[in-house]
Coordinates of C-alpha atoms and ligand atoms in Angstrom, one line a residue:
X176 CA 33.7 -50.6 -53.1
X177 CA 33.2 -50.5 -56.9
X178 CA 32.5 -46.8 -56.9
X179 CA 34.4 -45.1 -54.0
X180 CA 33.8 -41.5 -53.3
X181 CA 37.2 -40.5 -54.4
X182 CA 40.2 -42.0 -56.1
X183 CA 43.5 -40.1 -56.3
X184 CA 44.6 -39.8 -60.0
X185 CA 48.2 -40.1 -61.0
X186 CA 48.8 -38.3 -64.3
X187 CA 52.0 -40.3 -65.1
X188 CA 55.1 -38.3 -64.3
X189 CA 54.7 -38.0 -60.5
X190 CA 57.2 -40.7 -59.6
X191 CA 59.7 -39.6 -62.4
X192 CA 59.7 -36.1 -61.0
X193 CA 60.1 -37.3 -57.4
X194 CA 63.1 -39.3 -58.5
X195 CA 64.6 -36.2 -60.2
X196 CA 64.0 -34.2 -57.0
X197 CA 65.8 -36.8 -54.9
X198 CA 68.6 -37.2 -57.4
X199 CA 69.2 -33.4 -57.4
X200 CA 70.5 -33.7 -53.8
X201 CA 68.2 -31.1 -52.4
X202 CA 64.8 -32.3 -51.1
X203 CA 63.9 -29.7 -48.5
X204 CA 61.7 -26.8 -49.6
X205 CA 61.9 -24.0 -52.2
X206 CA 64.0 -25.9 -54.8
X207 CA 63.4 -26.1 -58.5
X208 CA 60.1 -27.9 -58.5
X209 CA 58.6 -25.5 -55.9
X210 CA 59.7 -22.6 -58.2
X211 CA 58.1 -24.3 -61.2
X212 CA 54.8 -24.6 -59.3
X213 CA 55.0 -21.0 -58.2
X214 CA 55.7 -19.8 -61.7
X215 CA 52.9 -22.0 -63.1
X216 CA 50.3 -20.3 -60.9
X217 CA 51.6 -16.8 -61.2
X218 CA 51.8 -16.9 -65.0
X219 CA 48.6 -18.8 -65.7
X220 CA 46.3 -17.1 -63.2
X221 CA 48.1 -13.8 -62.8
X222 CA 48.3 -14.2 -59.0
X223 CA 50.6 -11.5 -57.6
X224 CA 52.7 -14.0 -55.5
X225 CA 52.3 -17.7 -54.7
X226 CA 53.9 -19.7 -51.9
X227 CA 53.4 -23.4 -51.6
X228 CA 52.5 -24.6 -48.2
X229 CA 52.1 -28.0 -46.6
X230 CA 48.3 -27.7 -46.6
X231 CA 45.5 -25.2 -47.2
X232 CA 45.0 -25.2 -43.4
X233 CA 48.6 -23.8 -43.2
X234 CA 47.9 -21.2 -45.8
X235 CA 44.8 -20.1 -43.8
X236 CA 46.9 -20.0 -40.6
X237 CA 49.4 -17.9 -42.4
X238 CA 46.6 -15.6 -43.5
X239 CA 45.4 -15.1 -39.9
X240 CA 49.0 -14.3 -38.8
X241 CA 49.5 -11.9 -41.7
X242 CA 46.3 -10.0 -40.9
X243 CA 47.6 -9.7 -37.4
X244 CA 44.5 -11.3 -35.8
X245 CA 44.6 -10.8 -32.0
X246 CA 42.2 -11.9 -29.3
X247 CA 39.0 -9.8 -29.6
X248 CA 39.4 -9.2 -33.3
X249 CA 36.4 -10.5 -35.2
X250 CA 36.2 -12.4 -38.5
X251 CA 33.1 -13.3 -40.5
X252 CA 33.1 -16.9 -41.8
X253 CA 30.4 -19.1 -43.3
X254 CA 29.3 -21.8 -41.0
X255 CA 29.0 -24.4 -43.8
X256 CA 32.7 -25.0 -44.4
X257 CA 35.6 -27.2 -43.4
X258 CA 37.0 -26.8 -39.8
X259 CA 40.3 -25.3 -41.0
X260 CA 38.6 -22.2 -42.4
X261 CA 37.6 -21.2 -38.9
X262 CA 40.3 -22.9 -36.9
X263 CA 43.0 -20.8 -38.4
X264 CA 41.5 -17.7 -36.9
X265 CA 40.5 -19.5 -33.6
X266 CA 44.2 -20.3 -33.1
X267 CA 44.9 -16.5 -32.9
X268 CA 42.2 -16.0 -30.4
X269 CA 39.9 -14.3 -32.9
X270 CA 36.2 -14.1 -32.3
X271 CA 34.5 -16.0 -35.1
X272 CA 31.1 -14.7 -36.3
X273 CA 29.5 -17.4 -38.4
X274 CA 27.3 -16.3 -41.4
X275 CA 24.6 -18.3 -43.1
X276 CA 24.8 -19.7 -46.6
X277 CA 22.5 -18.4 -49.4
X278 CA 19.3 -20.2 -50.5
X279 CA 20.6 -20.9 -54.0
X280 CA 24.0 -22.4 -53.1
X281 CA 26.1 -23.1 -50.0
X282 CA 28.2 -20.0 -50.4
X283 CA 28.1 -17.2 -47.8
X284 CA 25.0 -15.0 -48.3
X285 CA 26.4 -11.5 -49.1
X286 CA 23.1 -9.9 -48.0
X287 CA 23.8 -11.0 -44.4
X288 CA 27.4 -9.9 -44.1
X289 CA 26.8 -6.2 -43.5
X290 CA 24.7 -6.8 -40.4
X291 CA 27.5 -8.9 -38.9
X292 CA 30.1 -6.2 -39.2
X293 CA 31.2 -4.4 -35.9
X294 CA 34.1 -2.0 -35.2
X295 CA 36.1 -5.1 -34.2
X296 CA 35.7 -6.9 -37.6
X297 CA 38.9 -7.3 -39.5
X298 CA 38.2 -9.6 -42.3
X299 CA 35.6 -11.6 -44.3
X300 CA 36.6 -15.1 -45.1
X301 CA 34.7 -16.8 -47.8
X302 CA 34.6 -20.3 -49.4
X303 CA 33.8 -20.8 -53.1
X304 CA 31.9 -24.0 -52.4
X305 CA 32.4 -26.7 -55.0
X306 CA 34.5 -24.3 -57.0
X307 CA 31.5 -22.2 -57.8
X308 CA 32.3 -18.5 -57.2
X309 CA 30.7 -16.4 -54.4
X310 CA 29.1 -13.2 -55.5
X311 CA 32.4 -11.3 -55.6
X312 CA 31.1 -7.9 -56.8
X313 CA 28.8 -7.8 -53.8
X314 CA 31.4 -9.0 -51.3
X315 CA 34.3 -6.9 -52.5
X316 CA 32.0 -3.8 -52.4
X317 CA 31.1 -4.5 -48.7
X318 CA 34.7 -5.1 -47.9
X319 CA 35.9 -1.9 -49.5
X320 CA 33.2 0.2 -47.9
X321 CA 34.1 -1.1 -44.5
X322 CA 37.8 -1.4 -45.1
X323 CA 38.0 -5.1 -44.4
X324 CA 40.3 -7.7 -45.8
X325 CA 38.9 -10.6 -47.8
X326 CA 40.4 -14.0 -47.5
X327 CA 39.3 -16.6 -50.1
X328 CA 39.3 -20.2 -49.0
X329 CA 39.8 -21.4 -52.5
X330 CA 40.4 -25.1 -51.5
X331 CA 37.9 -26.3 -54.2
X332 CA 38.5 -23.6 -56.7
X333 CA 41.5 -24.3 -58.9
X334 CA 41.0 -23.0 -62.4
X335 CA 37.5 -21.6 -61.7
X336 CA 36.3 -18.0 -62.4
X337 CA 34.0 -15.2 -61.5
X338 CA 33.1 -13.1 -64.5
X339 CA 36.3 -14.3 -66.2
X340 CA 38.6 -13.5 -63.3
X341 CA 40.3 -16.5 -61.6
X342 CA 39.1 -17.4 -58.1
X343 CA 42.0 -16.7 -55.7
X344 CA 42.7 -13.4 -57.3
X345 CA 40.1 -11.3 -55.4
X346 CA 41.1 -11.4 -51.8
X347 CA 44.1 -9.8 -50.2
X348 CA 45.0 -13.5 -49.5
X349 CA 43.7 -16.8 -50.8
X350 CA 44.3 -20.4 -49.8
X351 CA 44.3 -23.5 -52.1
X352 CA 44.4 -27.2 -51.2
X353 CA 46.1 -30.0 -53.0
X354 CA 44.8 -32.7 -50.6
X355 CA 44.1 -35.9 -52.4
X356 CA 40.3 -35.2 -52.6
X357 CA 40.8 -32.0 -54.6
X358 CA 41.1 -31.6 -58.4
X359 CA 44.9 -31.3 -58.4
X360 CA 46.7 -33.1 -55.7
X361 CA 50.0 -33.8 -53.9
X362 CA 48.7 -36.1 -51.1
X363 CA 48.7 -33.3 -48.6
X364 CA 49.6 -29.8 -49.8
X365 CA 48.4 -26.3 -50.3
X366 CA 49.3 -22.8 -51.3
X367 CA 49.0 -19.2 -50.2
X368 CA 48.2 -16.6 -52.8
X369 CA 49.1 -13.0 -51.9
X370 CA 47.4 -10.4 -54.0
X371 CA 48.1 -7.5 -51.7
X372 CA 51.7 -6.5 -52.1
X373 CA 52.1 -5.4 -48.5
X374 CA 52.0 -9.0 -47.2
X375 CA 54.6 -10.6 -49.4
X376 CA 57.7 -9.9 -47.4
X377 CA 56.3 -10.9 -44.1
X378 CA 54.7 -14.0 -45.6
X379 CA 58.1 -15.2 -46.6
X380 CA 59.3 -14.9 -43.0
X381 CA 56.3 -16.5 -41.4
X382 CA 56.6 -19.4 -43.8
X383 CA 60.3 -19.9 -42.8
X384 CA 59.8 -20.3 -39.0
X385 CA 59.9 -16.6 -38.4
X386 CA 63.3 -16.2 -39.9
X387 CA 64.7 -14.1 -42.8
X388 CA 66.1 -17.3 -44.4
X389 CA 64.7 -16.6 -47.8
X390 CA 66.3 -13.2 -48.0
X391 CA 69.5 -14.7 -46.8
X392 CA 69.5 -17.3 -49.6
X393 CA 68.9 -14.5 -52.1
X394 CA 72.0 -12.8 -50.7
X395 CA 70.0 -9.8 -49.4
X396 CA 71.2 -10.2 -45.8
X397 CA 74.5 -11.7 -44.5
X398 CA 73.0 -13.9 -41.8
X399 CA 69.7 -15.2 -41.0
X400 CA 67.9 -14.6 -37.8
X401 CA 64.7 -14.8 -35.8
X402 CA 62.7 -11.7 -36.9
X403 CA 59.0 -12.6 -36.3
X404 CA 56.7 -15.4 -35.3
X405 CA 56.2 -18.2 -37.8
X406 CA 56.3 -21.9 -38.4
X407 CA 57.5 -24.4 -40.9
X408 CA 54.9 -24.0 -43.6
X409 CA 56.8 -24.9 -46.7
X410 CA 56.6 -28.4 -48.3
X411 CA 59.5 -30.5 -49.4
X412 CA 60.6 -30.8 -53.0
X413 CA 59.2 -34.3 -53.1
X414 CA 55.7 -32.8 -52.6
X415 CA 56.3 -30.1 -55.2
X416 CA 57.6 -32.6 -57.7
X417 CA 54.4 -34.6 -57.4
X418 CA 52.3 -31.4 -57.7
X419 CA 54.2 -30.2 -60.8
X420 CA 53.3 -33.4 -62.6
X421 CA 49.7 -32.7 -61.8
X422 CA 49.8 -29.1 -62.9
X423 CA 51.2 -30.1 -66.3
X424 CA 48.0 -32.0 -66.8
X425 CA 45.6 -29.5 -65.3
X426 CA 43.6 -29.0 -68.5
X427 CA 43.1 -32.7 -69.0
X428 CA 42.0 -33.2 -65.4
X429 CA 39.5 -30.3 -65.5
X430 CA 38.1 -31.4 -68.9
X431 CA 37.4 -34.9 -67.6
X432 CA 35.9 -33.8 -64.3
X433 CA 33.6 -31.3 -66.0
X434 CA 32.4 -33.9 -68.4
X435 CA 31.6 -36.3 -65.5
X436 CA 29.8 -33.4 -63.7
X437 CA 27.7 -32.7 -66.8
X438 CA 26.8 -36.4 -67.2
X439 CA 25.6 -36.5 -63.7
X440 CA 23.5 -33.3 -64.3
X441 CA 21.9 -34.7 -67.5
X442 CA 21.4 -38.1 -65.9
X443 CA 19.5 -36.7 -62.9
X444 CA 17.5 -33.9 -64.6
X445 CA 14.4 -36.1 -64.7
X446 CA 14.5 -37.0 -61.0
X447 CA 15.0 -33.3 -60.2
X448 CA 12.0 -32.3 -62.4
X449 CA 9.8 -34.7 -60.5
X450 CA 10.9 -32.8 -57.3
X451 CA 12.7 -35.6 -55.6
X452 CA 16.1 -33.9 -55.5
X453 CA 17.5 -30.5 -56.3
X454 CA 20.5 -30.1 -58.6
X455 CA 23.2 -27.5 -58.1
X456 CA 22.6 -24.0 -59.6
X457 CA 25.5 -22.3 -61.3
X458 CA 25.0 -18.5 -61.4
X459 CA 25.8 -16.7 -64.7
X460 CA 28.8 -15.0 -63.2
X461 CA 30.4 -18.3 -62.2
X462 CA 32.2 -21.2 -64.0
X463 CA 32.1 -24.8 -62.9
X464 CA 35.5 -26.6 -62.5
X465 CA 34.0 -30.0 -61.9
X466 CA 35.3 -30.2 -58.4
X467 CA 32.2 -31.7 -56.9
X468 CA 28.8 -33.0 -57.9
X469 CA 26.1 -32.8 -55.2
X470 CA 22.4 -33.1 -55.0
X471 CA 20.0 -31.9 -52.3
X472 CA 17.7 -34.5 -50.8
X473 CA 14.2 -33.6 -49.5
X474 CA 15.1 -34.6 -45.9
X475 CA 18.0 -35.9 -43.8
X476 CA 16.1 -39.2 -43.4
X477 CA 15.6 -39.7 -47.1
X478 CA 19.3 -38.8 -47.7
X479 CA 20.2 -41.6 -45.2
X480 CA 17.9 -44.1 -47.0
X481 CA 19.5 -43.1 -50.3
X482 CA 23.0 -43.6 -49.0
X483 CA 22.1 -47.0 -47.6
X484 CA 20.5 -48.0 -51.0
X485 CA 23.6 -46.8 -52.9
X486 CA 26.1 -48.5 -50.6
X487 CA 24.2 -51.8 -51.2
X488 CA 25.0 -51.2 -54.9
X489 CA 28.7 -50.7 -54.2
X490 CA 28.6 -46.9 -54.5
X491 CA 29.8 -44.5 -51.9
X492 CA 28.1 -41.1 -51.9
X493 CA 29.0 -38.9 -48.9
X494 CA 27.4 -35.9 -47.2
X495 CA 29.6 -32.9 -46.3
X496 CA 30.1 -30.2 -43.7
X497 CA 28.3 -30.1 -40.4
X498 CA 27.4 -26.4 -39.5
X499 CA 30.4 -25.2 -37.5
X500 CA 28.2 -23.0 -35.3
X501 CA 26.7 -26.2 -33.9
X502 CA 30.0 -28.1 -33.5
X503 CA 31.0 -29.4 -30.0
X504 CA 33.8 -26.8 -30.0
X505 CA 31.8 -23.8 -30.9
X506 CA 28.2 -24.4 -29.8
X507 CA 28.7 -22.7 -26.5
X508 CA 30.4 -19.7 -28.1
X509 CA 27.7 -19.1 -30.8
X510 CA 25.5 -16.1 -30.3
X511 CA 22.3 -18.0 -30.9
X512 CA 21.4 -16.8 -34.4
X513 CA 19.7 -19.6 -36.4
X514 CA 21.5 -20.3 -39.7
X515 CA 18.7 -22.1 -41.6
X516 CA 20.5 -22.6 -44.9
X517 CA 23.7 -23.9 -43.4
X518 CA 21.7 -26.4 -41.4
X519 CA 19.7 -27.3 -44.5
X520 CA 22.9 -28.1 -46.5
X521 CA 24.3 -30.0 -43.5
X522 CA 21.2 -32.2 -43.5
X523 CA 20.4 -32.6 -47.1
X524 CA 23.4 -32.2 -49.3
X525 CA 24.9 -35.4 -50.8
X526 CA 28.0 -35.6 -52.9
X527 CA 28.5 -38.3 -55.6
X528 CA 31.6 -40.1 -56.5
X529 CA 33.7 -37.9 -58.9
X530 CA 37.2 -38.7 -59.9
X531 CA 39.2 -38.7 -63.1
X532 CA 39.1 -42.5 -63.6
X533 CA 35.4 -42.8 -63.0
X534 CA 34.1 -44.2 -66.4
X535 CA 31.1 -42.8 -68.2
X536 CA 29.3 -46.1 -67.5
X537 CA 30.0 -45.5 -63.8
X538 CA 28.0 -42.3 -63.9
X539 CA 25.3 -44.0 -65.9
X540 CA 25.1 -46.8 -63.3
X541 CA 25.1 -44.4 -60.4
X542 CA 22.4 -42.1 -61.8
X543 CA 20.4 -45.2 -62.8
X544 CA 20.5 -46.4 -59.1
X545 CA 19.3 -43.0 -58.0
X546 CA 16.4 -43.1 -60.4
X547 CA 15.6 -46.6 -59.2
X548 CA 15.6 -45.4 -55.6
X549 CA 13.0 -42.8 -56.3
X550 CA 10.8 -45.0 -58.5
X551 CA 7.5 -45.5 -56.7
X552 CA 8.1 -42.7 -54.2
X553 CA 6.1 -39.6 -54.0
Ligands
PLP162 C1 40.0 -29.4 -48.1 C2 39.7 -28.0 -47.5 C3 40.5 -27.4 -46.6 C4 41.7 -27.9 -46.0 O1 42.6 -28.3 -46.9 P1 44.0 -29.0 -46.4 O2 44.9 -28.9 -47.6 O3 43.6 -30.4 -46.1 O4 44.5 -28.4 -45.2 C5 40.1 -26.1 -46.2 N1 38.9 -25.5 -46.6 C6 38.1 -26.2 -47.4 C7 36.9 -25.5 -47.9 C8 38.4 -27.5 -47.9 O5 37.6 -28.1 -48.7

């Protein structure tokens, strides 16, 4: 495929840093590269406390444990998201209440949240889709009035902002991903951000298999023991070394991705003005971090025709989430509410190739093909 959907970008020093990590003689977790990554995020974004994990899924699972989710507790989650957002809470036996997306973008519709809150609700989990912020003033206001925790699934959201404040700094907890499809990568990888002080100590324990190993290594206790539930959520130094090389190039990565995004937008304006597709809307309160460029097609069928047409031209666009409330696992558990917008994005959203090494001519070629597809249509 000439234009794959994604191509992991190596900034240059990944291998060098991995060699350094190996040579240091300590390649399990929480060594010097992990500390460098933690400090990078805490200093640059002002996150209260950062802990690398082996994935964003793990960071979400840690969140569900930290919030003490038990069978019967309810959590409000958008249906249009990745499986892990919900699965983390399903693992604790929580009752998941799926919310619809808004009309203007795939983020959770804040106006619907309040009607879904019951005495059993413990948290609102949100996803900043494509790195575009949810309406945080509205959501934080609801959360504080009902004394609910907010968890941000910030998997798409590195270095993106709501009214100038970094995404991942709003919720009690936030989860980021460094999977190879995200802006900044380590193959598989993630991080938990803890903004609410009360969770820091326990997070450290949960991340270290339910032991007080971290405190032991700091010399705070004289032996380490099993003190809580937990799992092995920390990545090795090899992963952290790779990630640190990426973080050193964050600005360069973001700049290129945003430029590609803008080229797509400009290139497709005409097709959108004719009403063939809709382009993403970025609210005034949000920034764009170039994580994803998507369009909305007029129908699922036309989307499929467009995909087929583009594949023949060696381009691989891909659709995205399938509404979780209709998934084989959840369908029978859903309360029957129709989630129109979530289903609409499921059927009509199409993501374009976007990766650091995609050349400008690539975007020109791809947008040209899209224009060609719509020529002669009405
Ligand atoms: C990628 C992604 C995840 C999962 O991330 P992993 O690091 O692969 O576990 C979770 N939520 C969203 C919204 C994602 O895009």
